[in-house]
Tab-separated table of C-alpha atoms in Angstrom:
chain	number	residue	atom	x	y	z
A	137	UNK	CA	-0.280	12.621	-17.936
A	138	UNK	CA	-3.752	12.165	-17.657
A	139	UNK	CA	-3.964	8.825	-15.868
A	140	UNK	CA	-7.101	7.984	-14.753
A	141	UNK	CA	-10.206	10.335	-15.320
A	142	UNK	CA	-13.642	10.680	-14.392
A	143	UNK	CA	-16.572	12.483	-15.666
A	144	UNK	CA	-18.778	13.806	-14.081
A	145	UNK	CA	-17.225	14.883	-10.867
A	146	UNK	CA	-20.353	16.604	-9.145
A	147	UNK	CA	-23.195	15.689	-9.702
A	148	UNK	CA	-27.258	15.671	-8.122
A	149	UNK	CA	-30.143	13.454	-8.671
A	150	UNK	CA	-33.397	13.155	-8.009
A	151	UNK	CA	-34.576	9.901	-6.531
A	152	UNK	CA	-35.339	7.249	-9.692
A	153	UNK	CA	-33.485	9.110	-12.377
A	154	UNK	CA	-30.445	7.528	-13.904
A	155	UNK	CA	-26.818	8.530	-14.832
A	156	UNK	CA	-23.935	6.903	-16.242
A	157	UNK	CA	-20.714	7.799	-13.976
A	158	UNK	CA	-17.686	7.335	-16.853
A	159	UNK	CA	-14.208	6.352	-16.377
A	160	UNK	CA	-11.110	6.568	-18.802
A	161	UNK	CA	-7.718	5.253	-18.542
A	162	UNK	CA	-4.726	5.851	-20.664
A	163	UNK	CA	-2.030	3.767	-19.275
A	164	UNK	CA	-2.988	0.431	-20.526
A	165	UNK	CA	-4.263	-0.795	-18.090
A	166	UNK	CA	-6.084	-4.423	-17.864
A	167	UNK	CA	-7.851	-4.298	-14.797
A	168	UNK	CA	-10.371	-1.566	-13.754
A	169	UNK	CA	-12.329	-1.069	-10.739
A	170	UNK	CA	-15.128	1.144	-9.507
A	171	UNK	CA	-15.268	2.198	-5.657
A	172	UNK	CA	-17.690	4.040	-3.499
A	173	UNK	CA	-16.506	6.166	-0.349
A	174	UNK	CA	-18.670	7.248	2.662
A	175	UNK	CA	-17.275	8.404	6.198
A	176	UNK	CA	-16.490	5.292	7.878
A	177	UNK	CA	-16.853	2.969	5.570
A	178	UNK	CA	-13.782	3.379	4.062
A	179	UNK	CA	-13.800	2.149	0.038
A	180	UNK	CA	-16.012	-0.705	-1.196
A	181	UNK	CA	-15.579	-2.094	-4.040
A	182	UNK	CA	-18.792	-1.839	-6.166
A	183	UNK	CA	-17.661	-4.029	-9.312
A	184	UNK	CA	-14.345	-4.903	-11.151
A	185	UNK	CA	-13.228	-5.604	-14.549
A	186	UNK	CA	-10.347	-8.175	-14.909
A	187	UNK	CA	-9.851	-7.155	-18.440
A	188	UNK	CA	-11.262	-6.079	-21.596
A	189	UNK	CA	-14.524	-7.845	-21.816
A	190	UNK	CA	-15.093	-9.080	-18.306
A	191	UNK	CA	-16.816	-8.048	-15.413
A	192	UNK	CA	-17.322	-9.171	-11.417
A	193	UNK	CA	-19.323	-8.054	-8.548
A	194	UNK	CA	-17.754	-6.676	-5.757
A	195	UNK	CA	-18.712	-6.072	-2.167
A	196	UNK	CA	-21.219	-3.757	-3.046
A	197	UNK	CA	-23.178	-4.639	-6.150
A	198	UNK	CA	-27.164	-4.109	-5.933
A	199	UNK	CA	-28.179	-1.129	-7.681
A	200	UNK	CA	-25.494	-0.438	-9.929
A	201	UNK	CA	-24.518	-1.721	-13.488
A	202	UNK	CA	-21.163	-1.523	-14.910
A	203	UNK	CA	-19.854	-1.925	-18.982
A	204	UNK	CA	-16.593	-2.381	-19.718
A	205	UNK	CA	-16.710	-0.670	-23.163
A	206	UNK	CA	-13.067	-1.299	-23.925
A	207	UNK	CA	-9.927	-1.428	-22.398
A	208	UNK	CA	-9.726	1.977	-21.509
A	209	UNK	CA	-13.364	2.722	-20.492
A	210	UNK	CA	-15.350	1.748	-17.735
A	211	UNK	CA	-18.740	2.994	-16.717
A	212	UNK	CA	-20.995	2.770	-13.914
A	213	UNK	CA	-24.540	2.904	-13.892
A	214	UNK	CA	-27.323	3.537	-11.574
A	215	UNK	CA	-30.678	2.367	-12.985
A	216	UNK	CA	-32.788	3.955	-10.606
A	217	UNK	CA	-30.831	6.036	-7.525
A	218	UNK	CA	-31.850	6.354	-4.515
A	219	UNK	CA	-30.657	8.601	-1.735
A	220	UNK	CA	-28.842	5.212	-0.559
A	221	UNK	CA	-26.375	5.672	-3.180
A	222	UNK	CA	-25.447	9.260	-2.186
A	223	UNK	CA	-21.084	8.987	-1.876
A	224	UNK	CA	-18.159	9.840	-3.420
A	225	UNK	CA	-17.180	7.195	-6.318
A	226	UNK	CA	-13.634	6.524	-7.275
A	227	UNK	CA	-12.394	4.566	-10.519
A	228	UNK	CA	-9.437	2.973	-10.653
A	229	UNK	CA	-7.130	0.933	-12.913
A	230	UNK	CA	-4.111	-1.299	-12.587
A	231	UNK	CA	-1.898	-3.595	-14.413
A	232	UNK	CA	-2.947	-7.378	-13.760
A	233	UNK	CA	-1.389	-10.834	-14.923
A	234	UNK	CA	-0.230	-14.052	-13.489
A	235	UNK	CA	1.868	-12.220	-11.240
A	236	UNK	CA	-0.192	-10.554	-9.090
A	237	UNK	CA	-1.475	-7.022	-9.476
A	238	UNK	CA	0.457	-3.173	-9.496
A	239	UNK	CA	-0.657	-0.811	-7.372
A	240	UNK	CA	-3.910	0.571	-8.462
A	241	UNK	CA	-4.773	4.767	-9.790
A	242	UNK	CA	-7.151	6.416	-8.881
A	243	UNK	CA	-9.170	9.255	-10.624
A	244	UNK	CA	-10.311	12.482	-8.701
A	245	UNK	CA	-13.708	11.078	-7.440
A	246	UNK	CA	-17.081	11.934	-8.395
A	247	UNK	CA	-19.202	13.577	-6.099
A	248	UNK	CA	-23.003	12.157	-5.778
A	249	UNK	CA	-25.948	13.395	-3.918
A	250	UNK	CA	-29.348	11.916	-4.880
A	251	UNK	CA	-32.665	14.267	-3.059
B	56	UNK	CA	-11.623	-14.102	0.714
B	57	UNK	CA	-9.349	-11.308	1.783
B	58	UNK	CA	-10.157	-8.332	4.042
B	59	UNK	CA	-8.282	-5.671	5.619
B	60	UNK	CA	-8.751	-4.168	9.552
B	61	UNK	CA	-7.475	-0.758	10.581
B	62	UNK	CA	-8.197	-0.651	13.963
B	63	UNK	CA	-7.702	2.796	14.613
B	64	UNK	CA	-10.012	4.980	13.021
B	65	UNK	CA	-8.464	8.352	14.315
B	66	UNK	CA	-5.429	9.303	15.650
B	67	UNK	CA	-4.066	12.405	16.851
B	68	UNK	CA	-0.018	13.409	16.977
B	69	UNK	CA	1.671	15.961	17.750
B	70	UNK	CA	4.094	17.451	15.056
B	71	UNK	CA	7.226	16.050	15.111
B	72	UNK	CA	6.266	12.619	16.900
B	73	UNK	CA	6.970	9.361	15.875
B	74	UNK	CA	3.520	7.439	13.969
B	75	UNK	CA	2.413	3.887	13.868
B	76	UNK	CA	-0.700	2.924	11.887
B	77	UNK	CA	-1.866	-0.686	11.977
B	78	UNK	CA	-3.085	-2.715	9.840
B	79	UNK	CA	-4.146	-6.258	9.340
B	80	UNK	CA	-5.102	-8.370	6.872
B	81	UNK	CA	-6.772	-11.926	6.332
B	82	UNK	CA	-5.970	-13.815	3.513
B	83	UNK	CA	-4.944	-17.537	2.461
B	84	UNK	CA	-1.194	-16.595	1.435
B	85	UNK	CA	0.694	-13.399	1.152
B	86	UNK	CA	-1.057	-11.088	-0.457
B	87	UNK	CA	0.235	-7.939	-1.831
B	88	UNK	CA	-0.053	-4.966	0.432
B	89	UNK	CA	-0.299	-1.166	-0.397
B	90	UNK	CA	-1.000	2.176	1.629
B	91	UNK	CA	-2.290	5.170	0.154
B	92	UNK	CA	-2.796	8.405	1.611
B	93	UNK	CA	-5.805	10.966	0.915
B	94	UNK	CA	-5.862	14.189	1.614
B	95	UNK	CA	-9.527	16.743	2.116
B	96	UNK	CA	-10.982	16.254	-1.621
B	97	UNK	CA	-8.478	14.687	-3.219
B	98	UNK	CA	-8.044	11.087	-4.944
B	99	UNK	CA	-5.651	8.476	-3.203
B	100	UNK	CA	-1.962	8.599	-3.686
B	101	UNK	CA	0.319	5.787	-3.044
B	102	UNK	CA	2.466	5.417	-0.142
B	103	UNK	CA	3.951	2.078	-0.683
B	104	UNK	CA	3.801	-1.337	-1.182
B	105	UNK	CA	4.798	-4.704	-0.802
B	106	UNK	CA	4.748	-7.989	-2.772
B	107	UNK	CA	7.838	-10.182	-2.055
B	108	UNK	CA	11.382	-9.776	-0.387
B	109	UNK	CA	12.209	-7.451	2.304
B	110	UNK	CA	10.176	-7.312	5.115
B	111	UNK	CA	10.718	-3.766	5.676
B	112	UNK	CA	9.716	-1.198	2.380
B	113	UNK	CA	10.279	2.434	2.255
B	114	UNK	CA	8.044	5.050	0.513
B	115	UNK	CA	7.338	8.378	-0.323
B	116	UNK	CA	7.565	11.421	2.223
B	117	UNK	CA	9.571	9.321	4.600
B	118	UNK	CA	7.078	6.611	5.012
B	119	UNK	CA	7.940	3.228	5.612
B	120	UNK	CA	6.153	-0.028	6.314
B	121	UNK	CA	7.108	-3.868	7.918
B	122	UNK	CA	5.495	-6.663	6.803
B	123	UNK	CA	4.918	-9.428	9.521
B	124	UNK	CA	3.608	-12.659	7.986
B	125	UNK	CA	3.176	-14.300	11.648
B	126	UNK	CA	0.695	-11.202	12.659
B	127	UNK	CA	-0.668	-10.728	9.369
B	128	UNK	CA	-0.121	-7.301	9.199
B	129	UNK	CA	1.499	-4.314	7.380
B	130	UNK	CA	1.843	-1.394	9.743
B	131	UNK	CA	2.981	2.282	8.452
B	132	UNK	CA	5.172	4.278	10.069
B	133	UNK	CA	6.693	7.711	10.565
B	134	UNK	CA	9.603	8.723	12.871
B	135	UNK	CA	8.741	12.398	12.745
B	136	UNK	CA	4.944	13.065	11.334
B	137	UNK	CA	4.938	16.987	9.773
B	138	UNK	CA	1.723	18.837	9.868
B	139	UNK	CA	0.713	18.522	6.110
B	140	UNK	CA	0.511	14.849	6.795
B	141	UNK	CA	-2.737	14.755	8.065
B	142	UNK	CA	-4.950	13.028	6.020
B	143	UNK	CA	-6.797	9.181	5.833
B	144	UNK	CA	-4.680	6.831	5.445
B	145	UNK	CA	-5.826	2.942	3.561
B	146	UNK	CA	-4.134	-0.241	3.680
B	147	UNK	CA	-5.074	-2.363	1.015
B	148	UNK	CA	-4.584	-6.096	-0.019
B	149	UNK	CA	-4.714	-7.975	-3.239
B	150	UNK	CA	-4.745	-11.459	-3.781
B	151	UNK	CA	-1.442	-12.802	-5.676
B	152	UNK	CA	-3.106	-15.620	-7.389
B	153	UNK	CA	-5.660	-14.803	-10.079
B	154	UNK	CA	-7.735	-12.617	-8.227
B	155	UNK	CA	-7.754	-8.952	-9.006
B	156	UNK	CA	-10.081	-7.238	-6.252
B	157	UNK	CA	-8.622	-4.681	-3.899
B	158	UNK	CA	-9.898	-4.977	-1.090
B	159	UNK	CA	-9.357	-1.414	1.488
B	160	UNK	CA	-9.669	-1.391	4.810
B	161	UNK	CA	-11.772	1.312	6.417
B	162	UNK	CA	-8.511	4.046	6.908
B	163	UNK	CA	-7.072	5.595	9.653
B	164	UNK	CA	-7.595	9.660	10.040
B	165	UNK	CA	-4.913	11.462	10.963
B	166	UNK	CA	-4.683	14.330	12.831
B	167	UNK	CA	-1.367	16.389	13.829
B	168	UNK	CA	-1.363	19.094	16.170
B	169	UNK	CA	1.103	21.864	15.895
C-alpha cells in the first residue's frame, strides 16, 4: 500500500543550485498535483496535472517547473532556488473525470531549506 | 475561481468539549468539499467529504460536517474533541465541472487542553 510517495524527503540547498523533487503514484490515478506548505499560508497549489500528458499552473508557479513523465510520475523542479522557496512540498494524486474529482492523497512531504 | 476561508486560525478546547471549525468557500456552483486533518510531521489524512445529497456527512474519528449552500460553507464538527485531536485542520474545494485544482484554505490549528 504504497500510495503516494515522495523522494527526497529532506533535503538542503544552496542558493542557485537545482533539484528535482519526485513523486510516484500507484493507484491509477489521473490527476496529480504538487503543493507547497509554510506556517500560515496553509497549501498552495504550485502546478497540476489533469492527466497523463498535461500540465497547469497553479497559484504559485514562478520558479518551479513540473513534468508529468507518465501517469504515475510527477516531478517538480526548481531551476535555480532561492531561500524563497524554503517549505515543506506535498504531492498529491486523485481520480478525475466528468464527474468531478475524489478526494485527493497525499505523500509524506518533502522537507526544503535552501542557505 | 474558487477559494476557501478558515477564519479561525487557532483554536483552543478543552478535552471533552464540543468543536466547531468554519469554513467557507466561494465558488460558481457546488463544489465538492473535503477536510483533512494533519498532525506534527505528518502528510494530510482525510476527514470527510461532500459532493451531492445529504447536507449533513459523517467521517472518521467521530467527525462530522453540514453543508449550507445559502452560507457557502462546510463547517466540521466534534461533540466531544479528545486530546490526540490536536492537529491543523484544511477545508478544501474542488470545482465539479472540468476543473481539477484543489484549492485549501489556510487551516485551522487546534489545540486541546487536558
Amino acid at each position: 500500500n504504497a500510495g503516494v510517495t515522495q523522494t527526497p524527503k529532506f533535503q538542503v540547498l544552496k542558493t542557485g543550485q537545482s533539484m528535482t523533487l519526485q513523486c510516484a503514484q500507484d493507484m491509477n490515478h489521473n490527476s496529480m498535483y504538487w503543493y507547497r506548505q509554510d506556517p500560515g499560508m496553509g497549501l498552495r497549489l504550485i502546478y497540476y496535472s489533469a492527466s497523463e500528458g498535461t500540465t497547469d499552473k497553479g497559484e504559485v508557479p514562478n520558479g518551479y517547473n513540473v513534468s508529468r513523465l507518465n501517469k504515475r510520475e510527477f516531478s517538480l523542479r526548481l531551476e535555480s532556488a532561492a531561500p524563497s522557496q524554503t517549505s515543506v512540498y506535498f504531492c498529491a494524486s486523485s481520480e478525475a473525470g466528468w464527474w468531478g474529482n475524489t478526494e485527493a492523497f497525499f505523500g509524506q512531504g518533502t522537507r526544503l531549506t535552501v542557505v | 475561481a474558487q477559494s476557501v476561508t478558515q477564519p479561525d486560525i487557532h483554536i483552543t478546547v478543552s478535552e471533552g468539549a464540543s468543536l466547531e471549525l468554519r469554513c467557507n468557500y466561494s465558488y460558481g456552483a457546488t463544489p465538492y468539499l473535503f477536510w483533512y486533518v494533519q498532525s506534527p510531521g505528518q502528510g494530510l489524512q482525510l476527514l470527510l467529504k461532500y459532493f451531492s445529497g445529504d447536507t449533513l456527512v459523517q467521517g472518521i474519528k467521530g467527525f462530522e460536517a453540514e453543508f449550507k449552500r445559502s452560507q457557502s460553507s462546510f463547517n466540521l464538527r466534534k461533540p466531544s474533541v479528545h486530546w490526540s485531536d490536536a492537529a491543523e485542520y484544511f477545508c478544501a474545494v474542488v470545482g465539479t465541472s472540468g476543473t481539477y485544482k484543489y484549492i485549501f484554505g489556510t487551516g485551522t490549528r487546534l489545540k486541546v487542553l487536558a
